[in-house]
PDB file of C-alpha atoms in Angstrom:
ATOM      1  CA  MET A   1       0.000   0.000   0.000  1.00 55.00           C
ATOM      2  CA  THR A   2       1.430   3.357  -1.025  1.00 60.00           C
ATOM      3  CA  SER A   3       1.985   6.267   1.328  1.00 58.00           C
ATOM      4  CA  ARG A   4      -0.617   8.207  -0.670  1.00 60.00           C
ATOM      5  CA  SER A   5      -3.211   5.475  -0.017  1.00 59.00           C
ATOM      6  CA  LEU A   6      -2.396   5.442   3.681  1.00 54.00           C
ATOM      7  CA  ALA A   7      -2.776   9.228   3.866  1.00 55.00           C
ATOM      8  CA  ALA A   8      -6.150   9.025   2.115  1.00 56.00           C
ATOM      9  CA  MET A   9      -7.383   6.354   4.518  1.00 59.00           C
ATOM     10  CA  ALA A  10      -6.224   8.384   7.512  1.00 56.00           C
ATOM     11  CA  ALA A  11      -8.074  11.431   6.217  1.00 54.00           C
ATOM     12  CA  VAL A  12     -11.278   9.403   5.858  1.00 51.00           C
ATOM     13  CA  VAL A  13     -10.957   8.075   9.418  1.00 50.00           C
ATOM     14  CA  LEU A  14     -10.333  11.549  10.797  1.00 54.00           C
ATOM     15  CA  LEU A  15     -13.332  13.006   8.983  1.00 54.00           C
ATOM     16  CA  MET A  16     -15.754  10.260  10.025  1.00 56.00           C
ATOM     17  CA  PRO A  17     -16.495  11.608  13.578  1.00 58.00           C
ATOM     18  CA  ALA A  18     -17.344  15.046  12.212  1.00 54.00           C
ATOM     19  CA  ALA A  19     -19.644  13.527   9.591  1.00 53.00           C
ATOM     20  CA  LEU A  20     -21.343  11.365  12.181  1.00 52.00           C
ATOM     21  CA  LEU A  21     -21.860  14.362  14.463  1.00 51.00           C
ATOM     22  CA  ARG A  22     -23.445  16.344  11.634  1.00 58.00           C
ATOM     23  CA  ALA A  23     -25.779  13.439  10.868  1.00 57.00           C
ATOM     24  CA  ALA A  24     -26.755  12.841  14.505  1.00 56.00           C
ATOM     25  CA  PRO A  25     -30.340  13.881  15.323  1.00 63.00           C
ATOM     26  CA  PRO A  26     -30.818  16.614  17.942  1.00 58.00           C
ATOM     27  CA  LEU A  27     -31.068  15.395  21.518  1.00 54.00           C
ATOM     28  CA  GLN A  28     -34.681  15.461  22.750  1.00 59.00           C
ATOM     29  CA  LEU A  29     -35.111  15.141  26.502  1.00 57.00           C
ATOM     30  CA  PRO A  30     -38.196  13.288  27.749  1.00 64.00           C
ATOM     31  CA  VAL A  31     -40.945  15.342  29.330  1.00 64.00           C
ATOM     32  CA  GLU A  32     -40.684  15.373  33.123  1.00 66.00           C
ATOM     33  CA  THR A  33     -43.424  13.253  34.667  1.00 75.00           C
ATOM     34  CA  ALA A  34     -42.045  12.486  38.135  1.00 81.00           C
ATOM     35  CA  GLN A  35     -43.427  14.579  40.970  1.00 84.00           C
ATOM     36  CA  LEU A  36     -42.221  15.232  44.491  1.00 89.00           C
ATOM     37  CA  ARG A  37     -44.476  13.918  47.228  1.00 91.00           C
ATOM     38  CA  PRO A  38     -46.618  16.825  48.492  1.00 89.00           C
ATOM     39  CA  SER A  39     -46.187  17.883  52.106  1.00 90.00           C
ATOM     40  CA  PRO A  40     -47.145  20.807  54.364  1.00 90.00           C
ATOM     41  CA  LEU A  41     -43.510  20.970  55.514  1.00 92.00           C
ATOM     42  CA  ALA A  42     -41.567  24.070  54.473  1.00 89.00           C
ATOM     43  CA  GLY A  43     -38.947  22.006  52.661  1.00 92.00           C
ATOM     44  CA  TYR A  44     -41.469  20.789  50.097  1.00 89.00           C
ATOM     45  CA  ALA A  45     -41.892  24.235  48.534  1.00 82.00           C
ATOM     46  CA  ILE A  46     -38.111  24.711  48.474  1.00 85.00           C
ATOM     47  CA  ALA A  47     -37.636  21.331  46.800  1.00 88.00           C
ATOM     48  CA  ALA A  48     -40.344  22.116  44.219  1.00 80.00           C
ATOM     49  CA  GLN A  49     -38.671  25.427  43.398  1.00 76.00           C
ATOM     50  CA  LYS A  50     -35.010  24.505  43.400  1.00 81.00           C
ATOM     51  CA  CYS A  51     -34.292  20.786  43.157  1.00 84.00           C
ATOM     52  CA  GLY A  52     -35.856  20.459  39.707  1.00 75.00           C
ATOM     53  CA  VAL A  53     -33.375  23.027  38.407  1.00 72.00           C
ATOM     54  CA  CYS A  54     -30.732  20.300  38.149  1.00 76.00           C
ATOM     55  CA  HIS A  55     -32.380  16.902  38.283  1.00 82.00           C
ATOM     56  CA  SER A  56     -35.634  14.964  38.058  1.00 82.00           C
ATOM     57  CA  ALA A  57     -37.729  14.193  41.109  1.00 86.00           C
ATOM     58  CA  ASP A  58     -36.864  10.562  40.352  1.00 87.00           C
ATOM     59  CA  TYR A  59     -33.438  11.224  41.836  1.00 90.00           C
ATOM     60  CA  VAL A  60     -35.001  11.332  45.308  1.00 92.00           C
ATOM     61  CA  ASP A  61     -36.666   7.942  44.831  1.00 90.00           C
ATOM     62  CA  TYR A  62     -33.356   6.421  43.787  1.00 91.00           C
ATOM     63  CA  GLN A  63     -31.792   7.112  47.193  1.00 93.00           C
ATOM     64  CA  PRO A  64     -31.550   4.265  49.732  1.00 93.00           C
ATOM     65  CA  PRO A  65     -34.816   3.805  51.663  1.00 90.00           C
ATOM     66  CA  GLY A  66     -34.941   4.644  55.346  1.00 94.00           C
ATOM     67  CA  MET A  67     -32.334   7.410  55.279  1.00 96.00           C
ATOM     68  CA  LYS A  68     -32.282   9.306  58.571  1.00 97.00           C
ATOM     69  CA  LEU A  69     -32.504  13.072  59.036  1.00 97.00           C
ATOM     70  CA  ALA A  70     -28.723  13.358  59.455  1.00 96.00           C
ATOM     71  CA  GLN A  71     -28.166  11.435  56.218  1.00 96.00           C
ATOM     72  CA  TRP A  72     -30.627  13.479  54.174  1.00 97.00           C
ATOM     73  CA  THR A  73     -29.177  16.690  55.606  1.00 97.00           C
ATOM     74  CA  ALA A  74     -25.675  15.531  54.673  1.00 96.00           C
ATOM     75  CA  GLU A  75     -26.948  14.839  51.148  1.00 95.00           C
ATOM     76  CA  MET A  76     -28.250  18.414  50.943  1.00 95.00           C
ATOM     77  CA  VAL A  77     -24.921  19.777  52.203  1.00 94.00           C
ATOM     78  CA  LYS A  78     -23.205  17.826  49.416  1.00 93.00           C
ATOM     79  CA  MET A  79     -25.593  19.302  46.858  1.00 91.00           C
ATOM     80  CA  GLN A  80     -24.892  22.787  48.186  1.00 88.00           C
ATOM     81  CA  ARG A  81     -21.113  22.601  48.545  1.00 90.00           C
ATOM     82  CA  ALA A  82     -19.977  20.044  45.985  1.00 88.00           C
ATOM     83  CA  TYR A  83     -22.473  20.708  43.189  1.00 85.00           C
ATOM     84  CA  GLY A  84     -23.249  24.371  43.789  1.00 80.00           C
ATOM     85  CA  ALA A  85     -26.982  23.967  44.383  1.00 83.00           C
ATOM     86  CA  PRO A  86     -28.532  27.431  45.017  1.00 80.00           C
ATOM     87  CA  ILE A  87     -29.712  26.618  48.545  1.00 86.00           C
ATOM     88  CA  SER A  88     -28.878  28.400  51.790  1.00 88.00           C
ATOM     89  CA  ASP A  89     -27.843  26.734  55.053  1.00 92.00           C
ATOM     90  CA  GLU A  90     -31.372  27.286  56.346  1.00 93.00           C
ATOM     91  CA  GLU A  91     -32.838  25.641  53.241  1.00 91.00           C
ATOM     92  CA  VAL A  92     -30.448  22.705  53.645  1.00 95.00           C
ATOM     93  CA  ARG A  93     -31.969  22.078  57.060  1.00 96.00           C
ATOM     94  CA  LEU A  94     -35.571  22.455  55.867  1.00 95.00           C
ATOM     95  CA  LEU A  95     -34.965  20.181  52.887  1.00 96.00           C
ATOM     96  CA  GLY A  96     -33.434  17.553  55.156  1.00 97.00           C
ATOM     97  CA  VAL A  97     -36.520  17.625  57.369  1.00 97.00           C
ATOM     98  CA  TYR A  98     -38.879  17.298  54.383  1.00 96.00           C
ATOM     99  CA  LEU A  99     -36.932  14.477  52.734  1.00 97.00           C
ATOM    100  CA  ALA A 100     -36.410  12.464  55.909  1.00 97.00           C
ATOM    101  CA  SER A 101     -40.075  12.862  56.871  1.00 97.00           C
ATOM    102  CA  THR A 102     -41.452  12.042  53.424  1.00 96.00           C
ATOM    103  CA  TYR A 103     -38.936   9.625  51.877  1.00 96.00           C
ATOM    104  CA  GLY A 104     -36.832   8.363  54.764  1.00 96.00           C
ATOM    105  CA  ASP A 105     -36.990   7.481  58.444  1.00 96.00           C
ATOM    106  CA  ALA A 106     -39.610   9.916  59.761  1.00 96.00           C
ATOM    107  CA  THR A 107     -38.956   8.802  63.356  1.00 97.00           C
ATOM    108  CA  THR A 108     -35.646  10.691  63.278  1.00 97.00           C
ATOM    109  CA  VAL A 109     -37.456  14.028  62.791  1.00 97.00           C
ATOM    110  CA  SER A 110     -38.826  15.809  65.860  1.00 97.00           C
ATOM    111  CA  GLU A 111     -42.074  17.781  65.985  1.00 96.00           C
ATOM    112  CA  ALA A 112     -40.065  20.952  66.557  1.00 96.00           C
ATOM    113  CA  GLU A 113     -38.111  20.290  63.359  1.00 96.00           C
ATOM    114  CA  ARG A 114     -41.321  19.642  61.427  1.00 95.00           C
ATOM    115  CA  ALA A 115     -42.630  23.016  62.567  1.00 94.00           C
ATOM    116  CA  LEU A 116     -39.611  24.920  61.220  1.00 93.00           C
ATOM    117  CA  ARG A 117     -40.362  27.702  58.742  1.00 88.00           C
ATOM    118  CA  PRO A 118     -38.057  29.969  56.692  1.00 83.00           C
ATOM    119  CA  ALA A 119     -36.848  32.922  58.720  1.00 76.00           C
ATOM    120  CA  VAL A 120     -36.538  35.244  55.707  1.00 52.00           C
ATOM    121  CA  ALA A 121     -39.791  36.660  54.326  1.00 44.00           C
ATOM    122  CA  SER A 122     -40.440  38.189  50.919  1.00 41.00           C
ATOM    123  CA  ILE A 123     -37.669  40.423  49.627  1.00 40.00           C
ATOM    124  CA  ALA A 124     -39.645  42.299  46.984  1.00 41.00           C
ATOM    125  CA  PRO A 125     -41.533  44.614  49.364  1.00 41.00           C
ATOM    126  CA  GLN A 126     -38.158  46.020  50.398  1.00 40.00           C
ATOM    127  CA  ALA A 127     -37.434  46.744  46.751  1.00 38.00           C
ATOM    128  CA  ALA A 128     -40.894  48.230  46.218  1.00 41.00           C
ATOM    129  CA  ALA A 129     -40.538  50.499  49.241  1.00 42.00           C
ATOM    130  CA  ALA A 130     -37.192  51.654  47.922  1.00 40.00           C
ATOM    131  CA  SER A 131     -38.310  52.041  44.289  1.00 40.00           C
ATOM    132  CA  SER A 132     -37.081  55.633  44.253  1.00 41.00           C
ATOM    133  CA  ASP A 133     -33.604  54.397  45.090  1.00 45.00           C
ATOM    134  CA  GLY A 134     -32.269  52.484  42.078  1.00 46.00           C
ATOM    135  CA  ALA A 135     -29.418  50.846  43.980  1.00 45.00           C
ATOM    136  CA  ALA A 136     -31.694  49.633  46.760  1.00 43.00           C
ATOM    137  CA  ALA A 137     -34.245  48.304  44.271  1.00 51.00           C
ATOM    138  CA  LYS A 138     -31.523  46.417  42.420  1.00 54.00           C
ATOM    139  CA  THR A 139     -30.359  44.893  45.695  1.00 57.00           C
ATOM    140  CA  GLY A 140     -33.899  43.641  46.291  1.00 82.00           C
ATOM    141  CA  VAL A 141     -34.106  42.016  42.849  1.00 89.00           C
ATOM    142  CA  ASP A 142     -30.638  40.525  43.239  1.00 88.00           C
ATOM    143  CA  GLY A 143     -31.840  38.972  46.480  1.00 86.00           C
ATOM    144  CA  LEU A 144     -34.874  37.484  44.734  1.00 88.00           C
ATOM    145  CA  LEU A 145     -32.732  36.071  41.932  1.00 87.00           C
ATOM    146  CA  ALA A 146     -30.420  34.432  44.466  1.00 80.00           C
ATOM    147  CA  ALA A 147     -33.155  33.221  46.823  1.00 79.00           C
ATOM    148  CA  ASN A 148     -35.071  31.488  44.033  1.00 81.00           C
ATOM    149  CA  GLY A 149     -32.102  30.035  42.164  1.00 79.00           C
ATOM    150  CA  CYS A 150     -32.940  31.962  38.979  1.00 86.00           C
ATOM    151  CA  LEU A 151     -29.327  32.327  37.867  1.00 82.00           C
ATOM    152  CA  ALA A 152     -28.761  28.582  37.987  1.00 77.00           C
ATOM    153  CA  CYS A 153     -30.810  28.335  34.774  1.00 82.00           C
ATOM    154  CA  HIS A 154     -30.724  31.833  33.266  1.00 88.00           C
ATOM    155  CA  ALA A 155     -28.228  34.532  32.364  1.00 88.00           C
ATOM    156  CA  VAL A 156     -28.823  38.020  31.017  1.00 91.00           C
ATOM    157  CA  ASP A 157     -27.074  37.585  27.686  1.00 91.00           C
ATOM    158  CA  ARG A 158     -26.828  33.847  26.948  1.00 89.00           C
ATOM    159  CA  THR A 159     -28.837  30.641  27.110  1.00 88.00           C
ATOM    160  CA  VAL A 160     -27.966  28.410  30.058  1.00 82.00           C
ATOM    161  CA  VAL A 161     -30.700  25.868  30.819  1.00 80.00           C
ATOM    162  CA  GLY A 162     -33.433  28.378  30.096  1.00 86.00           C
ATOM    163  CA  PRO A 163     -33.456  31.363  27.740  1.00 91.00           C
ATOM    164  CA  ALA A 164     -31.385  34.504  28.171  1.00 92.00           C
ATOM    165  CA  TYR A 165     -33.237  37.401  29.780  1.00 94.00           C
ATOM    166  CA  HIS A 166     -32.345  39.464  26.680  1.00 94.00           C
ATOM    167  CA  ALA A 167     -34.269  36.957  24.545  1.00 95.00           C
ATOM    168  CA  VAL A 168     -37.320  37.043  26.821  1.00 95.00           C
ATOM    169  CA  ALA A 169     -37.334  40.845  26.825  1.00 95.00           C
ATOM    170  CA  ALA A 170     -37.049  40.923  23.024  1.00 95.00           C
ATOM    171  CA  LYS A 171     -39.945  38.473  22.595  1.00 94.00           C
ATOM    172  CA  TYR A 172     -42.289  40.595  24.727  1.00 95.00           C
ATOM    173  CA  ARG A 173     -40.983  44.004  23.636  1.00 94.00           C
ATOM    174  CA  THR A 174     -44.217  45.087  21.924  1.00 94.00           C
ATOM    175  CA  ASP A 175     -46.671  43.160  24.114  1.00 94.00           C
ATOM    176  CA  PRO A 176     -48.703  45.497  26.354  1.00 93.00           C
ATOM    177  CA  GLU A 177     -49.485  42.555  28.659  1.00 95.00           C
ATOM    178  CA  ALA A 178     -45.846  41.508  28.936  1.00 95.00           C
ATOM    179  CA  LEU A 179     -45.410  42.234  32.650  1.00 95.00           C
ATOM    180  CA  ALA A 180     -48.495  40.267  33.672  1.00 95.00           C
ATOM    181  CA  GLN A 181     -47.693  37.357  31.335  1.00 94.00           C
ATOM    182  CA  VAL A 182     -44.068  36.981  32.385  1.00 95.00           C
ATOM    183  CA  ALA A 183     -44.973  37.308  36.080  1.00 95.00           C
ATOM    184  CA  ALA A 184     -47.606  34.579  35.677  1.00 93.00           C
ATOM    185  CA  SER A 185     -45.141  32.330  33.846  1.00 92.00           C
ATOM    186  CA  ILE A 186     -42.595  32.736  36.627  1.00 92.00           C
ATOM    187  CA  GLY A 187     -45.145  31.738  39.240  1.00 89.00           C
ATOM    188  CA  ARG A 188     -46.669  28.711  37.541  1.00 88.00           C
ATOM    189  CA  GLY A 189     -43.652  27.439  35.597  1.00 85.00           C
ATOM    190  CA  GLY A 190     -44.218  25.481  32.429  1.00 82.00           C
ATOM    191  CA  VAL A 191     -42.662  23.807  29.417  1.00 80.00           C
ATOM    192  CA  GLY A 192     -42.758  24.312  25.658  1.00 81.00           C
ATOM    193  CA  ARG A 193     -42.329  28.061  25.274  1.00 82.00           C
ATOM    194  CA  TRP A 194     -38.533  27.849  25.114  1.00 86.00           C
ATOM    195  CA  GLY A 195     -37.892  24.154  24.526  1.00 79.00           C
ATOM    196  CA  ALA A 196     -38.456  20.807  26.182  1.00 76.00           C
ATOM    197  CA  VAL A 197     -36.762  21.532  29.515  1.00 75.00           C
ATOM    198  CA  PRO A 198     -39.464  22.393  32.082  1.00 78.00           C
ATOM    199  CA  MET A 199     -39.280  25.414  34.353  1.00 82.00           C
ATOM    200  CA  PRO A 200     -40.399  24.493  37.876  1.00 80.00           C
ATOM    201  CA  PRO A 201     -43.282  26.442  39.445  1.00 81.00           C
ATOM    202  CA  PHE A 202     -42.730  28.849  42.319  1.00 82.00           C
ATOM    203  CA  PRO A 203     -45.966  28.486  44.315  1.00 78.00           C
ATOM    204  CA  ASP A 204     -44.674  30.399  47.346  1.00 77.00           C
ATOM    205  CA  LEU A 205     -43.520  33.401  45.324  1.00 85.00           C
ATOM    206  CA  SER A 206     -45.797  36.356  46.066  1.00 89.00           C
ATOM    207  CA  ALA A 207     -47.421  38.341  43.264  1.00 91.00           C
ATOM    208  CA  VAL A 208     -45.264  41.341  44.195  1.00 93.00           C
ATOM    209  CA  ASP A 209     -42.075  39.270  43.988  1.00 92.00           C
ATOM    210  CA  ALA A 210     -43.107  37.724  40.664  1.00 93.00           C
ATOM    211  CA  ARG A 211     -43.800  41.161  39.170  1.00 94.00           C
ATOM    212  CA  ALA A 212     -40.475  42.472  40.481  1.00 94.00           C
ATOM    213  CA  LEU A 213     -38.643  39.621  38.761  1.00 94.00           C
ATOM    214  CA  ALA A 214     -40.693  40.021  35.565  1.00 95.00           C
ATOM    215  CA  ASP A 215     -39.953  43.751  35.489  1.00 94.00           C
ATOM    216  CA  TYR A 216     -36.230  43.028  35.859  1.00 94.00           C
ATOM    217  CA  VAL A 217     -36.276  40.482  33.019  1.00 95.00           C
ATOM    218  CA  LEU A 218     -38.203  42.776  30.677  1.00 95.00           C
ATOM    219  CA  ARG A 219     -35.747  45.625  31.264  1.00 94.00           C
ATOM    220  CA  GLN A 220     -32.816  43.595  29.957  1.00 93.00           C
TER     221      GLN A 220
END
């Protein structure tokens, strides 16, 4: 076999992966059907808002049965510190209580722990009260973005998991009902408007907070 033939064969082999990639169909994720087990515990709302940002609710069911409160709490600490989950130390504790009570060994959770509630209330009223102060209002919105894990899925100028805020603002630029529509979408979540990846609902987000976030997005 000549050196020219060998070179031609090598070129074909090198080009094959690129050709295969071009021919590969686009990846289509399945629609999320798993649901977290409802609970009156404070951690349920946090899990509904934030855990679905990174993984399916099935992930919880895949954990060993009978995990104790300390084990579930340690799992939440790992999510927070090793994987960068957008959850505070307080939310780690509340999530541990919810998961141990609902999926694990409920006998390891005390009544006092079940009664725990988030210490931080709505942030948006602070921003609304300070609406004449641009810096203070921005601080309030920044707090909402952080508290609800918005920036885990969105960025201002690029697609992450969900669309860029620039793209959302552009889509609604001429819509007189934009503020109400975007605020409603933030609260109820959904799938299909921007692709197959679902956005989790935020049932505990107040109407004022939702409008504050919608206003921020539409100004981008």
